[in-house]
Structure formats: C-alpha cells, structure tokens
Amino acid sequence: MRLVDAVYERVIELVKERRITVNALANLSGVPRPTIGTMTKSSTVKLSTVYGICAGLKITLQQFFDSPLFDPENITD
C-alpha cells in the first residue's frame, strides 16, 4: 500500500471510530473536504494536513501513526 493510501485509510478508520462523517471532520479540522477526499489521487500528503486532521480529532500525530497500516512491511513506496 502506498503511504498516502495508508494515511487515507487511517483517516477513514478514525472517522468511523468516532461515528462522524468526513464532512464533520473537515469542519472540525479546518482541512477542506476536497483535500481529504483526494488524498488517494495524490502521490503525497502534507504533514500539515495530517496535523490539522489530528487537531480536529483531538489526537496526537503519534496516535495517528500508531496503526499497523504504517508498519514498514505494509508500505510499498
């Protein structure tokens, strides 16, 4: 899985855990909905975008990246 795909999957996991929509996350985080939605079409994702999402979810970057999705064997790029 590409790193950018892992980031998007993690966002979706966290949204589902909190029972909120991606639109609600956009409002909470200040990250535009299209930015969140187009992550998988991009080859990169800005750390500032992930940071904004974390702030909206009230979690740390460490908590965000603490997922098997980011284990080295799961990332192909």
Short mmCIF file of C-alpha atoms in Angstrom, two decimals:
data_model
loop_
_atom_site.label_atom_id
_atom_site.label_comp_id
_atom_site.label_asym_id
_atom_site.label_seq_id
_atom_site.Cartn_x
_atom_site.Cartn_y
_atom_site.Cartn_z
CA MET A 1 0.00 0.00 0.00
CA ARG A 2 1.26 3.49 -0.78
CA LEU A 3 1.89 5.73 2.21
CA VAL A 4 -0.73 8.21 1.04
CA ASP A 5 -3.28 5.37 0.86
CA ALA A 6 -2.40 4.30 4.40
CA VAL A 7 -2.96 7.86 5.60
CA TYR A 8 -6.37 7.96 3.92
CA GLU A 9 -7.33 4.55 5.33
CA ARG A 10 -6.32 5.72 8.80
CA VAL A 11 -8.47 8.83 8.45
CA ILE A 12 -11.44 6.67 7.48
CA GLU A 13 -10.79 4.31 10.43
CA LEU A 14 -10.75 7.23 12.86
CA VAL A 15 -13.87 8.81 11.36
CA LYS A 16 -15.73 5.51 11.72
CA GLU A 17 -14.49 5.01 15.31
CA ARG A 18 -15.84 8.43 16.24
CA ARG A 19 -19.04 8.00 14.26
CA ILE A 20 -18.61 11.22 12.36
CA THR A 21 -18.64 11.99 8.66
CA VAL A 22 -15.72 13.18 6.57
CA ASN A 23 -17.62 16.47 6.22
CA ALA A 24 -17.76 16.76 10.01
CA LEU A 25 -14.03 16.04 10.18
CA ALA A 26 -13.41 18.78 7.63
CA ASN A 27 -15.36 21.23 9.80
CA LEU A 28 -13.58 20.14 12.99
CA SER A 29 -10.11 20.19 11.48
CA GLY A 30 -10.25 23.08 9.06
CA VAL A 31 -8.94 20.77 6.34
CA PRO A 32 -11.11 21.21 3.25
CA ARG A 33 -13.31 18.24 2.36
CA PRO A 34 -11.85 18.02 -1.16
CA THR A 35 -8.34 17.79 0.32
CA ILE A 36 -9.36 14.81 2.44
CA GLY A 37 -11.26 13.20 -0.41
CA THR A 38 -8.50 13.48 -2.97
CA MET A 39 -5.68 12.10 -0.80
CA THR A 40 -5.63 8.81 -2.66
CA LYS A 41 -5.36 10.53 -6.03
CA SER A 42 -2.20 12.30 -4.94
CA SER A 43 1.28 10.89 -4.62
CA THR A 44 1.96 12.88 -1.45
CA VAL A 45 0.15 14.19 1.58
CA LYS A 46 1.36 17.17 3.58
CA LEU A 47 2.23 16.64 7.21
CA SER A 48 0.39 19.88 7.94
CA THR A 49 -2.77 18.27 6.55
CA VAL A 50 -2.34 15.24 8.82
CA TYR A 51 -1.62 17.58 11.72
CA GLY A 52 -4.83 19.51 11.06
CA ILE A 53 -6.82 16.28 10.95
CA CYS A 54 -5.24 15.20 14.23
CA ALA A 55 -6.09 18.53 15.83
CA GLY A 56 -9.69 18.17 14.70
CA LEU A 57 -9.86 14.66 16.16
CA LYS A 58 -8.03 15.77 19.32
CA ILE A 59 -5.28 13.18 18.90
CA THR A 60 -1.52 13.43 18.55
CA LEU A 61 0.47 12.62 15.44
CA GLN A 62 1.85 9.68 17.40
CA GLN A 63 -1.66 8.36 17.98
CA PHE A 64 -2.49 8.84 14.31
CA PHE A 65 0.51 6.86 13.10
CA ASP A 66 0.17 4.19 15.81
CA SER A 67 -1.50 1.72 13.46
CA PRO A 68 -0.45 -1.45 11.67
CA LEU A 69 -1.22 0.40 8.44
CA PHE A 70 2.12 2.17 8.87
CA ASP A 71 4.24 -0.90 9.61
CA PRO A 72 7.15 -0.95 7.14
CA GLU A 73 6.05 -4.24 5.61
CA ASN A 74 2.69 -2.68 4.70
CA ILE A 75 4.11 0.34 2.85
CA THR A 76 5.31 -0.15 -0.71
CA ASP A 77 6.63 3.29 -1.59
#
